């Protein structure tokens, strides 16, 4: 089943996000190579493709896991969590309808 992982950035976390990004992307690429990643990306803090110093307000990952517990465990091990980028992480079941 798919699960939506929604990370909510901590205030002023852009420098930590930039530092932890390579390790964060490496885990996402592993999910993609396994055919389990539906989509992933950040939420710009302002209405712009590149928010510059405004940074991001969080991220969304939608991926396939064997259970809610597995999705939560994967999310808790994210480098953004360890680096303090995310102040809060939600994991919700997700039902893909379209496309």
Coordinates of C-alpha atoms in Angstrom, one line a residue, residues 41-97:
X41 CA 9.5 16.8 -3.2
X42 CA 9.6 19.8 -1.0
X43 CA 7.0 22.5 -0.3
X44 CA 8.6 26.0 -1.0
X45 CA 8.0 28.4 1.8
X46 CA 6.9 31.0 -0.8
X47 CA 5.2 30.8 -4.2
X48 CA 8.3 30.2 -6.2
X49 CA 10.0 27.3 -7.9
X50 CA 13.3 28.3 -6.1
X51 CA 12.4 30.0 -2.8
X52 CA 16.0 31.0 -2.2
X53 CA 16.7 32.0 1.5
X54 CA 13.0 31.6 2.3
X55 CA 13.6 27.9 2.2
X56 CA 10.9 25.3 2.5
X57 CA 8.0 24.5 4.8
X58 CA 8.3 20.8 4.5
X59 CA 8.2 17.8 2.2
X60 CA 5.9 15.2 0.8
X61 CA 6.9 11.6 0.0
X62 CA 4.4 9.1 -1.3
X63 CA 5.9 5.6 -1.4
X64 CA 4.9 1.9 -1.1
X65 CA 5.5 0.1 2.2
X66 CA 4.4 -3.3 3.5
X67 CA 2.6 -1.6 6.5
X68 CA 2.0 1.7 8.3
X69 CA 4.5 0.6 10.9
X70 CA 7.2 0.1 8.2
X71 CA 6.4 3.5 6.6
X72 CA 6.7 5.2 10.0
X73 CA 10.0 3.4 10.8
X74 CA 11.4 4.5 7.4
X75 CA 10.2 8.1 8.0
X76 CA 11.8 8.2 11.5
X77 CA 15.1 7.1 10.0
X78 CA 15.2 10.0 7.5
X79 CA 18.4 12.1 7.6
X80 CA 16.2 15.2 7.8
X81 CA 14.8 13.9 11.1
X82 CA 18.2 13.2 12.5
X83 CA 19.5 16.7 11.4
X84 CA 16.5 18.5 12.9
X85 CA 15.1 19.7 9.6
X86 CA 11.7 18.2 10.4
X87 CA 9.9 19.4 13.5
X88 CA 7.1 17.0 12.9
X89 CA 6.5 14.0 10.6
X90 CA 3.1 12.6 9.7
X91 CA 2.6 9.2 8.0
X92 CA -0.8 8.5 6.5
X93 CA -2.2 5.7 4.3
X94 CA -2.6 7.0 0.7
X95 CA -4.9 5.6 -2.0
X96 CA -3.8 6.5 -5.5
X97 CA -6.8 7.1 -7.7

